[in-house]
Coordinates of C-alpha atoms and ligand atoms in Angstrom, one line a residue:
Chain A
M257 CA 60.3 172.5 150.3
S258 CA 60.9 176.2 150.1
S259 CA 61.0 176.0 146.3
L260 CA 57.5 174.5 146.2
F261 CA 56.3 177.3 148.4
E262 CA 58.0 179.8 146.1
I263 CA 56.2 178.2 143.1
L264 CA 52.9 178.3 144.8
T265 CA 53.1 181.9 145.7
S266 CA 54.8 183.1 142.6
D267 CA 52.8 184.8 139.8
Y268 CA 52.9 181.6 137.9
G269 CA 51.6 179.5 140.8
I270 CA 48.8 182.0 141.5
H271 CA 47.9 182.0 137.8
L272 CA 47.6 178.2 137.8
A273 CA 45.5 178.3 141.0
I274 CA 43.1 180.7 139.4
L275 CA 42.7 178.5 136.4
I276 CA 42.1 175.5 138.7
G277 CA 39.5 177.5 140.6
I278 CA 37.6 178.4 137.4
Y279 CA 37.8 174.9 136.0
L280 CA 36.6 173.4 139.4
I281 CA 33.4 175.3 139.0
L282 CA 33.1 174.4 135.4
S283 CA 33.8 170.7 135.7
Q284 CA 31.9 170.0 138.9
S285 CA 28.8 171.6 137.4
L286 CA 29.1 169.4 134.3
N287 CA 29.6 166.5 136.6
L288 CA 26.0 166.9 137.8
T289 CA 24.4 166.6 134.4
F290 CA 26.9 164.5 132.4
G291 CA 28.4 162.6 135.3
L292 CA 25.5 161.8 137.7
G293 CA 22.6 162.3 135.3
Q294 CA 24.3 160.7 132.2
L295 CA 23.0 163.5 130.1
F296 CA 25.4 164.0 127.3
N297 CA 25.3 167.8 127.6
L298 CA 27.5 169.4 124.9
A299 CA 26.2 172.9 125.6
H300 CA 28.1 173.4 128.8
I301 CA 30.7 175.7 127.3
A302 CA 28.0 177.7 125.7
S303 CA 26.6 178.4 129.2
Y304 CA 30.2 179.3 130.2
A305 CA 30.4 181.7 127.2
I306 CA 27.1 183.3 128.0
G307 CA 28.3 184.0 131.6
A308 CA 31.6 185.4 130.3
Y309 CA 30.0 187.7 127.7
A310 CA 27.4 188.9 130.2
T311 CA 30.0 190.0 132.6
A312 CA 32.3 191.4 129.9
L313 CA 29.6 193.5 128.2
L314 CA 28.0 194.7 131.4
S315 CA 31.3 195.8 133.0
T316 CA 32.7 197.5 129.9
E317 CA 29.5 199.1 128.5
T318 CA 27.7 200.0 131.7
E319 CA 30.3 199.8 134.5
A320 CA 28.0 197.5 136.3
S321 CA 29.2 196.4 139.8
F322 CA 30.6 193.0 140.6
A323 CA 27.4 191.9 142.2
V324 CA 25.3 192.9 139.2
C325 CA 27.6 191.2 136.8
I326 CA 27.8 188.0 138.7
V327 CA 24.0 187.8 139.1
A328 CA 23.4 188.7 135.5
S329 CA 25.9 186.0 134.3
V330 CA 24.3 183.3 136.5
A331 CA 20.8 184.4 135.6
L332 CA 21.4 184.5 131.8
S333 CA 23.1 181.1 131.8
G334 CA 20.3 179.8 133.8
L335 CA 17.8 181.2 131.3
F336 CA 19.7 179.6 128.6
A337 CA 19.4 176.2 130.4
I338 CA 15.7 176.6 130.7
T339 CA 15.3 177.3 127.0
L340 CA 17.7 174.5 126.1
G341 CA 16.1 172.1 128.5
G342 CA 12.6 172.9 127.2
I343 CA 13.7 171.9 123.7
A344 CA 16.6 169.4 123.9
L345 CA 15.3 167.4 126.9
R346 CA 12.3 166.3 124.8
L347 CA 14.8 164.5 122.6
A348 CA 15.9 161.0 123.4
N349 CA 19.5 160.0 124.2
D350 CA 21.7 160.6 121.1
Y351 CA 19.4 163.2 119.7
F352 CA 19.6 165.0 123.0
S353 CA 23.4 165.5 122.6
I354 CA 23.0 166.6 119.0
G355 CA 20.4 169.1 120.2
T356 CA 22.8 170.5 122.8
L357 CA 25.5 170.6 120.2
A358 CA 23.2 172.5 117.9
F359 CA 22.5 175.0 120.7
S360 CA 26.2 175.6 121.3
A361 CA 26.8 176.0 117.6
V362 CA 24.1 178.8 117.6
V363 CA 25.8 180.5 120.6
S364 CA 29.2 180.2 118.8
A365 CA 27.8 181.7 115.6
L366 CA 26.2 184.6 117.6
L367 CA 29.5 185.3 119.4
I368 CA 31.3 185.6 116.0
N369 CA 28.7 187.2 113.9
W370 CA 26.6 189.5 116.1
K371 CA 29.4 192.0 115.8
S372 CA 27.4 195.0 117.1
V373 CA 27.1 193.4 120.5
T374 CA 29.9 190.9 120.8
H375 CA 32.5 192.6 118.6
G376 CA 32.9 189.3 116.7
V377 CA 36.4 187.7 116.6
L378 CA 37.9 190.9 117.9
G379 CA 36.4 190.1 121.3
I380 CA 35.9 192.4 124.2
A381 CA 38.9 194.1 125.8
G382 CA 39.3 196.2 128.9
I383 CA 37.2 194.2 131.3
P384 CA 37.9 195.8 134.7
R385 CA 38.6 193.6 137.7
P386 CA 35.9 193.5 140.4
V387 CA 35.8 196.2 143.0
L388 CA 34.1 195.6 146.3
G389 CA 33.8 198.6 148.5
V390 CA 37.3 199.9 149.0
T391 CA 38.9 196.6 148.0
D392 CA 39.8 196.0 144.4
F393 CA 41.0 192.7 142.9
Y394 CA 43.6 193.9 140.4
Q395 CA 46.3 191.9 142.2
N396 CA 46.0 188.2 141.3
G397 CA 46.6 187.1 144.8
W398 CA 43.5 188.9 146.0
F399 CA 41.5 187.8 143.0
L400 CA 42.4 184.2 143.8
I401 CA 41.0 184.7 147.3
L402 CA 37.8 186.1 146.0
L403 CA 37.5 183.3 143.5
L404 CA 38.2 180.6 146.1
V405 CA 35.3 181.9 148.2
F406 CA 33.0 181.2 145.3
V407 CA 34.7 177.9 144.5
V408 CA 34.1 176.7 148.0
I409 CA 30.4 177.8 148.0
V410 CA 29.8 176.2 144.6
Q411 CA 31.5 172.9 145.6
A412 CA 29.4 172.8 148.8
I413 CA 26.2 173.4 146.9
F414 CA 27.0 170.7 144.3
Y415 CA 28.1 168.3 147.1
V416 CA 24.7 168.6 148.7
L417 CA 22.9 168.3 145.3
M418 CA 24.9 165.2 144.3
R419 CA 25.0 163.4 147.6
G420 CA 21.4 164.2 148.7
R421 CA 18.0 163.2 147.4
F422 CA 18.4 165.3 144.3
G423 CA 21.4 163.4 143.1
R424 CA 19.8 160.1 144.1
T425 CA 16.8 160.9 141.9
L426 CA 19.1 161.9 139.1
R427 CA 21.0 158.6 139.3
A428 CA 17.7 156.7 139.3
L429 CA 16.6 158.5 136.1
A430 CA 19.9 157.7 134.5
E431 CA 19.6 154.0 135.3
Y432 CA 16.0 153.3 134.6
E433 CA 13.9 156.4 133.9
Q434 CA 10.5 154.5 133.6
A435 CA 11.0 152.9 137.0
A436 CA 11.8 156.2 138.5
A437 CA 8.7 157.7 137.0
T438 CA 6.5 155.0 138.5
L439 CA 8.1 155.8 141.8
G440 CA 6.6 159.2 141.6
K441 CA 9.5 161.1 140.2
N442 CA 8.8 164.0 137.8
T443 CA 11.5 163.1 135.4
S444 CA 11.5 166.1 133.2
M445 CA 11.4 168.5 136.1
I446 CA 14.4 166.9 137.8
R447 CA 16.4 167.0 134.6
N448 CA 15.5 170.6 133.9
F449 CA 16.6 171.6 137.4
A450 CA 19.9 169.7 136.9
F451 CA 20.4 171.6 133.8
L452 CA 19.5 174.9 135.4
F453 CA 22.0 174.4 138.3
S454 CA 24.7 173.1 136.0
S455 CA 24.4 175.9 133.5
A456 CA 24.1 178.7 136.1
A457 CA 27.3 177.5 137.7
A458 CA 29.0 177.5 134.3
G459 CA 27.8 181.1 133.9
L460 CA 29.5 182.0 137.2
A461 CA 32.8 180.4 136.0
G462 CA 32.5 182.4 132.8
S463 CA 32.1 185.6 134.7
F464 CA 35.3 184.9 136.7
F465 CA 37.1 183.9 133.5
A466 CA 36.2 187.3 131.9
Y467 CA 37.2 189.2 135.0
Y468 CA 40.5 187.3 135.2
L469 CA 41.7 187.7 131.7
N470 CA 40.3 191.2 131.2
Y471 CA 39.8 190.2 127.6
I472 CA 37.6 187.5 126.0
D473 CA 37.0 186.4 122.4
P474 CA 35.1 183.5 120.9
S475 CA 38.2 181.3 120.6
S476 CA 38.0 180.6 124.4
F477 CA 34.7 178.9 124.0
S478 CA 35.4 176.4 121.3
L479 CA 34.5 172.8 121.0
Q480 CA 38.1 172.1 122.1
E481 CA 37.2 173.6 125.5
M482 CA 34.1 171.4 125.7
I483 CA 36.2 168.4 125.1
F484 CA 38.7 169.5 127.8
V485 CA 35.9 169.8 130.4
L486 CA 34.4 166.4 129.3
T487 CA 37.9 164.9 129.7
I488 CA 38.1 166.2 133.3
V489 CA 34.8 164.6 134.2
I490 CA 35.6 161.3 132.5
V491 CA 39.1 161.1 134.0
G492 CA 37.7 161.9 137.4
R493 CA 35.0 159.2 137.0
P494 CA 31.5 160.5 136.0
G495 CA 29.4 161.2 139.1
S496 CA 32.3 161.2 141.5
F497 CA 32.5 164.5 143.4
F498 CA 36.1 164.2 144.7
G499 CA 37.3 162.3 141.6
V500 CA 36.4 165.3 139.5
I501 CA 38.1 167.7 141.9
G502 CA 41.3 165.6 141.6
A503 CA 41.0 165.3 137.9
T504 CA 40.6 169.1 137.5
I505 CA 43.8 169.8 139.4
F506 CA 45.6 167.0 137.5
L507 CA 44.5 168.0 134.0
V508 CA 45.0 171.7 134.4
L509 CA 48.6 171.1 135.6
L510 CA 49.3 168.2 133.3
P511 CA 50.6 170.2 130.3
E512 CA 52.5 172.6 132.4
P513 CA 55.8 170.7 132.4
L514 CA 55.8 171.1 128.6
R515 CA 56.5 174.8 129.1
F516 CA 59.9 173.9 130.6
I517 CA 60.9 171.8 127.6
D518 CA 62.7 173.9 125.0
L519 CA 60.0 173.9 122.4
P520 CA 58.8 176.5 119.9
S521 CA 55.7 178.0 121.3
A522 CA 53.7 177.2 118.1
Y523 CA 54.0 173.5 119.1
L524 CA 52.8 174.0 122.6
G525 CA 49.1 174.5 122.1
P526 CA 48.7 171.6 119.7
L527 CA 50.8 169.4 121.9
R528 CA 48.6 170.1 124.9
Q529 CA 45.5 169.3 122.9
L530 CA 47.1 166.1 121.7
L531 CA 47.9 165.1 125.3
H532 CA 44.3 165.7 126.4
A533 CA 42.9 163.8 123.4
A534 CA 45.2 160.8 124.0
L535 CA 44.2 160.8 127.7
L536 CA 40.5 161.0 126.9
F537 CA 40.8 158.2 124.4
G538 CA 42.8 156.1 126.8
V539 CA 40.3 156.4 129.6
V540 CA 37.3 155.9 127.4
W541 CA 38.9 152.8 126.0
W542 CA 39.9 151.5 129.4
K543 CA 36.5 152.1 130.9
R544 CA 34.4 151.4 127.8
D545 CA 32.2 148.8 129.5
T546 CA 31.1 151.0 132.4
L547 CA 31.4 154.6 131.3
F548 CA 28.1 154.9 129.4
P549 CA 25.7 152.3 130.7
T550 CA 22.6 152.0 128.6
Q551 CA 19.2 153.0 130.1
R552 CA 17.0 150.1 131.0
K553 CA 13.5 150.1 129.6
V554 CA 10.3 148.1 130.0
Chain B
M214 CA -11.1 151.0 142.2
L215 CA -9.8 150.7 138.6
T216 CA -12.1 150.7 135.6
L217 CA -10.8 150.2 132.0
S218 CA -13.1 151.0 129.2
D219 CA -12.5 149.9 125.7
L220 CA -8.7 150.4 126.0
V221 CA -6.8 150.2 122.7
V222 CA -3.0 150.4 122.4
S223 CA -1.4 150.2 119.0
F224 CA 2.2 150.4 118.0
G225 CA 2.4 151.6 114.4
G226 CA -0.9 150.1 113.3
N227 CA -0.3 146.9 115.2
K228 CA -3.1 146.7 117.8
V229 CA -1.5 145.1 120.9
L230 CA -4.5 145.8 123.1
N231 CA -7.8 145.7 121.2
G232 CA -10.6 147.0 123.4
I233 CA -10.0 146.0 127.0
S234 CA -12.9 146.6 129.4
C235 CA -13.0 145.5 133.0
T236 CA -13.4 146.7 136.6
I237 CA -11.1 145.8 139.5
N238 CA -12.7 146.2 142.9
E239 CA -11.0 147.7 145.9
G240 CA -9.1 145.1 147.9
E241 CA -9.4 142.5 145.2
T242 CA -6.5 140.3 144.0
V243 CA -6.8 139.5 140.3
G244 CA -4.5 137.3 138.3
I245 CA -3.8 138.0 134.6
I246 CA -2.6 135.1 132.4
G247 CA -2.1 134.7 128.7
P248 CA 0.5 133.4 126.2
N249 CA 3.8 135.2 125.5
G250 CA 3.3 138.5 123.6
C251 CA -0.4 138.7 124.2
G252 CA -0.2 142.2 125.6
K253 CA 0.0 141.7 129.4
T254 CA 2.9 143.9 130.1
T255 CA 1.6 146.4 127.6
L256 CA -1.6 146.5 129.6
F257 CA 0.4 147.4 132.8
N258 CA 2.5 149.9 130.9
C259 CA -0.7 151.6 129.7
I260 CA -2.2 151.7 133.2
S261 CA 0.9 153.1 134.7
G262 CA 1.3 155.6 131.9
L263 CA 4.5 154.4 130.2
V264 CA 2.7 153.9 126.9
A265 CA -0.2 156.0 125.8
N266 CA -3.5 154.4 124.9
T267 CA -4.8 155.1 121.4
S268 CA -8.4 155.2 122.6
G269 CA -10.5 154.3 125.6
T270 CA -10.3 155.4 129.2
I271 CA -8.7 154.4 132.5
A272 CA -10.4 155.5 135.7
L273 CA -8.9 155.2 139.1
R274 CA -11.4 155.7 141.9
G275 CA -13.8 157.2 139.4
V276 CA -11.3 159.8 138.1
E277 CA -10.0 159.4 134.6
I278 CA -6.2 159.2 134.6
Q279 CA -5.3 158.3 131.0
A280 CA -3.9 161.8 130.3
L281 CA -1.7 161.9 133.4
E282 CA 2.0 161.5 133.5
P283 CA 3.4 158.2 135.1
H284 CA 4.6 160.1 138.2
E285 CA 1.2 161.7 138.7
R286 CA -0.5 158.2 138.5
A287 CA 2.1 156.9 140.9
R288 CA 1.2 159.6 143.4
R289 CA -2.4 158.6 143.1
G290 CA -1.6 155.2 144.4
L291 CA -0.6 153.2 141.4
G292 CA 2.4 151.0 142.2
R293 CA 4.4 149.1 139.6
V294 CA 6.7 146.1 139.9
F295 CA 8.5 145.4 136.6
Q296 CA 8.9 142.1 134.8
N297 CA 12.6 143.0 134.0
F298 CA 13.3 144.2 137.6
G299 CA 12.7 147.8 138.3
I300 CA 15.1 148.2 141.1
F301 CA 18.1 150.5 140.7
R302 CA 21.0 148.0 140.7
E303 CA 23.7 150.7 141.0
M304 CA 22.2 151.9 144.2
T305 CA 22.1 150.4 147.7
L306 CA 19.0 148.7 149.0
L307 CA 18.5 151.6 151.4
E308 CA 18.6 154.1 148.6
N309 CA 16.1 152.1 146.6
V310 CA 13.6 152.4 149.5
L311 CA 14.6 156.0 150.3
L312 CA 13.7 157.0 146.7
A313 CA 10.1 155.8 147.3
L314 CA 9.8 157.4 150.8
E315 CA 11.1 160.7 149.5
S316 CA 8.4 160.9 146.9
N317 CA 5.9 161.4 149.7
T318 CA 7.8 164.3 151.3
S319 CA 8.1 167.9 150.0
V320 CA 11.0 168.5 147.7
I321 CA 13.1 170.5 150.3
S322 CA 12.5 168.2 153.3
G323 CA 15.6 166.1 153.8
F324 CA 17.5 168.1 151.1
L325 CA 20.6 168.1 153.2
P326 CA 22.1 164.6 153.2
W327 CA 23.0 164.9 157.0
S328 CA 19.7 166.4 158.1
K329 CA 17.5 164.9 160.8
K330 CA 14.7 164.4 158.3
T331 CA 17.0 162.3 156.1
K332 CA 18.0 160.2 159.2
G333 CA 14.4 159.6 160.0
L334 CA 13.7 158.5 156.5
S335 CA 16.7 156.2 156.5
N336 CA 15.4 154.5 159.7
E337 CA 12.0 154.2 158.1
A338 CA 13.5 152.7 155.0
L339 CA 15.5 150.2 157.2
S340 CA 12.3 149.1 158.9
Y341 CA 10.8 148.3 155.4
L342 CA 13.9 146.3 154.6
E343 CA 13.5 144.4 157.9
Q344 CA 10.1 143.3 156.8
V345 CA 11.6 141.3 154.0
G346 CA 14.7 140.2 155.8
L347 CA 17.0 142.4 153.8
A348 CA 18.1 144.9 156.5
A349 CA 21.5 143.3 156.9
K350 CA 22.2 144.1 153.2
A351 CA 20.9 147.7 153.4
N352 CA 24.2 149.3 152.3
E353 CA 25.0 146.8 149.6
K354 CA 24.3 147.5 145.9
A355 CA 21.1 146.0 144.8
A356 CA 23.0 144.4 141.9
S357 CA 24.4 141.9 144.5
L358 CA 20.9 140.5 145.2
S359 CA 19.5 137.2 143.9
G360 CA 16.4 137.3 141.6
G361 CA 14.1 136.6 144.5
Q362 CA 15.6 139.2 146.8
M363 CA 15.3 141.7 144.0
R364 CA 11.5 141.0 143.7
L365 CA 11.1 141.4 147.4
L366 CA 13.0 144.7 147.4
E367 CA 10.9 146.0 144.5
I368 CA 7.6 145.0 146.1
I369 CA 8.5 146.4 149.5
R370 CA 9.8 149.6 147.9
T371 CA 6.3 150.0 146.3
L372 CA 4.7 149.5 149.7
A373 CA 7.0 152.2 151.0
L374 CA 5.8 154.5 148.2
G375 CA 2.3 154.1 149.8
S376 CA 0.6 152.6 146.8
D377 CA -2.8 151.1 147.3
M378 CA -3.0 149.4 143.9
F379 CA -0.1 147.0 143.0
L380 CA 0.7 146.0 139.4
L381 CA 3.0 142.9 139.7
D382 CA 4.4 141.8 136.4
E383 CA 5.6 138.2 136.8
P384 CA 6.8 138.5 140.3
T385 CA 8.1 134.9 140.4
A386 CA 10.1 135.0 137.1
G387 CA 13.7 134.4 137.8
V388 CA 13.0 133.5 141.4
S389 CA 14.3 130.2 143.0
P390 CA 11.6 127.8 144.1
R391 CA 12.5 128.4 147.7
M392 CA 12.2 132.1 147.4
K393 CA 8.9 131.9 145.6
E394 CA 7.4 131.2 149.1
D395 CA 8.8 134.4 150.4
V396 CA 7.3 136.3 147.4
A397 CA 4.0 134.6 148.0
S398 CA 3.9 135.5 151.7
L399 CA 4.8 139.1 150.9
I400 CA 1.8 139.2 148.4
K401 CA -0.3 137.8 151.2
K402 CA 0.8 140.6 153.4
L403 CA -0.3 143.1 150.8
Q404 CA -3.7 141.4 150.9
G405 CA -3.7 141.7 154.6
L406 CA -3.2 145.4 154.3
K407 CA -6.3 145.6 152.0
K408 CA -4.3 146.5 149.0
T409 CA -5.7 145.9 145.5
V410 CA -3.3 143.6 143.6
L411 CA -3.1 142.7 139.9
I412 CA -0.6 139.8 139.2
I413 CA 0.6 138.8 135.8
E414 CA 1.8 135.2 136.0
H415 CA 2.3 132.1 133.9
D416 CA 2.0 129.8 136.8
I417 CA -1.8 129.4 137.4
T418 CA -1.2 127.2 140.5
F419 CA 0.8 130.1 142.0
I420 CA -1.9 132.6 141.3
Q421 CA -4.6 130.3 142.8
K422 CA -3.0 130.9 146.2
F423 CA -4.2 134.5 146.2
C424 CA -6.7 135.2 143.5
S425 CA -10.4 134.7 143.5
R426 CA -10.5 135.9 140.0
V427 CA -8.4 135.3 136.9
I428 CA -8.4 137.3 133.7
V429 CA -7.2 135.5 130.5
L430 CA -5.8 137.7 127.8
N431 CA -5.2 136.6 124.3
E432 CA -4.2 138.7 121.3
G433 CA -5.1 141.9 123.0
V434 CA -8.6 141.0 124.2
I435 CA -10.0 139.5 127.4
V436 CA -11.1 135.9 126.6
L437 CA -12.1 134.8 130.1
D438 CA -12.8 136.6 133.4
D439 CA -13.8 134.1 136.1
T440 CA -12.7 132.2 139.2
P441 CA -9.5 130.2 138.9
E442 CA -11.3 126.9 139.0
K443 CA -13.7 127.8 136.2
V444 CA -10.9 129.3 134.1
R445 CA -8.9 126.1 134.5
A446 CA -11.8 124.0 133.5
D447 CA -12.7 126.1 130.5
S448 CA -11.7 124.6 127.1
R449 CA -10.8 128.0 125.7
L450 CA -7.8 128.1 128.0
K451 CA -6.3 125.0 126.4
E452 CA -7.1 126.3 123.0
I453 CA -5.2 129.5 123.6
Y454 CA -2.1 127.7 125.0
F455 CA -2.0 124.6 122.8
G456 CA -4.1 125.5 119.7
S457 CA -7.6 124.2 118.9
D458 CA -6.4 120.7 118.0
A459 CA -5.4 119.9 121.6
A460 CA -8.8 121.0 122.9
Ligands
ATP153 N1 7.0 149.8 122.8 C1 6.6 148.8 121.9 N2 6.7 149.1 120.6 C2 6.3 148.2 119.6 N3 5.8 147.0 120.0 C3 5.7 146.7 121.3 C4 6.1 147.6 122.3 N4 5.8 147.0 123.5 C5 5.3 145.8 123.2 N5 5.2 145.6 121.9 C6 4.7 144.4 121.2 O1 3.4 144.1 121.8 C7 3.2 142.7 121.9 C8 2.9 142.4 123.4 O2 4.0 142.6 124.2 P1 3.9 142.5 125.8 O3 5.2 142.7 126.3 O4 2.8 143.3 126.3 O5 3.6 140.9 125.9 P2 3.4 140.0 127.3 O6 2.0 139.5 127.3 O7 3.8 140.8 128.4 O8 4.4 138.9 127.0 P3 5.4 138.1 128.0 O9 4.6 137.0 128.6 O10 6.5 137.6 127.1 O11 5.9 139.0 129.0 C9 4.5 142.0 121.5 O12 4.4 141.6 120.2 C10 5.6 143.1 121.5 O13 6.5 142.9 120.6
MG154 MG1 5.3 140.7 129.8

């Protein structure tokens, strides 16, 4: 027992807990659009990247405070969702996912090529940890506590969104959009709001990611990352609030035992990706009949 | 109540509705019949805004609505019951009715799942389900219902929405003979509430129970518009259904 406690409070345990916290925000917010709304949103990591870069740039270039950085990250990612929603949500089904993919490709290209702002592949270093009054969060233990406060708030908000009338309407749209519309539901407004909430939360996760690592570069926001978050939602069962929480913890921890196998570190990354890919494929295969139900139409 | 003027709907050059003009009076129950593929469902889709009309106008209580979105038309009192079942199968019966009730409240009221407002709406939804004898199944998924029960749920859900004009697309299709009676008495109830009802049906005997007027549609145009008795007696009806030889 004491050894478990030691692991949990060790630097390694705290590191894992911080990763879980960041992914909890990221995956639960994707669960709203992709899970409950069946919107195959592939731009979620782009929202995450925008949040991360907003915090990274503001805190390194202007020494903006924690509150300013958080608000800016959330707002910019939200703005991104409004733009994306305005364009991509006009597209039907498969074209919608291609539209979101195109948007995330644009964001990736900007991160790499708009060097005067993003520093390209060199990334942004020296991001200071947040400081609140006399408290700073340079120690990971304290940073974890700060993060957990936000994790709890975000999960509570998404719980209300998903279990209440908003989620009910979103589910209705996913099942039979035309029937929902004739029941008085403003379908495009509901979807745009789902996008806004989801993207804004991803921006918050990005902000914490930048603060935690002190350094970000475009490689953290690759398609690989998108697939990882999608895997979490699919393994947790799309639309299931607690399922996605469980899957986040499970999937972040899953590759960790690999570290203790005597393996050259060059194999570790690819092995982890292989593990996730195999799991994703397995679940999609196993649940192929129910995972992506087709919309009914008149 | 509803006036259609020269309504045309075409899908890629194929005119499915070719100049529909008629007026439905308030409180009237009108039957619409016609052979398969003659454009009945398309007419309802066009009135409820799910397909755009190519030309012509639709006026509800004197106001043109053809440019409005489906949800805006719904909020003006147009209720729709779908031929292929418009209920949400993955949701409970209660949620199906709640969705309708929530459309009449402001977006933030009842936002918290455990709020008093939500409780109140749930009780109201339950009372609607009681009216069609489905209250005991309130927390079951709608997918578990029989065809007839699904029709009842969809009609009562539309009543909960507060619609005053009902577009019923083949409400007895997929319904057992015994349940047809339940559907019929629910439609009678709508009449009792002074609702305006349009019913698409193949079974003219069923329609005769409620309608003082029947519209016959063929190849996108109105062929007949008269009392059920006169429509039945008209040779053109047989012509449409059996070809001119049988007439
Ligand atoms: N969205 C659409 N795009 C192209 N063609 C359509 C569309 N909707 C309907 N049609 C065509 O319009 C014609 C009329 O269809 P509609 O569903 O209105 O017939 P209906 O009278 O309701 O028939 P039924 O009695 O079988 O329900 C059909 O030939 C159908 O294929
Ligand atoms: Mg039809």
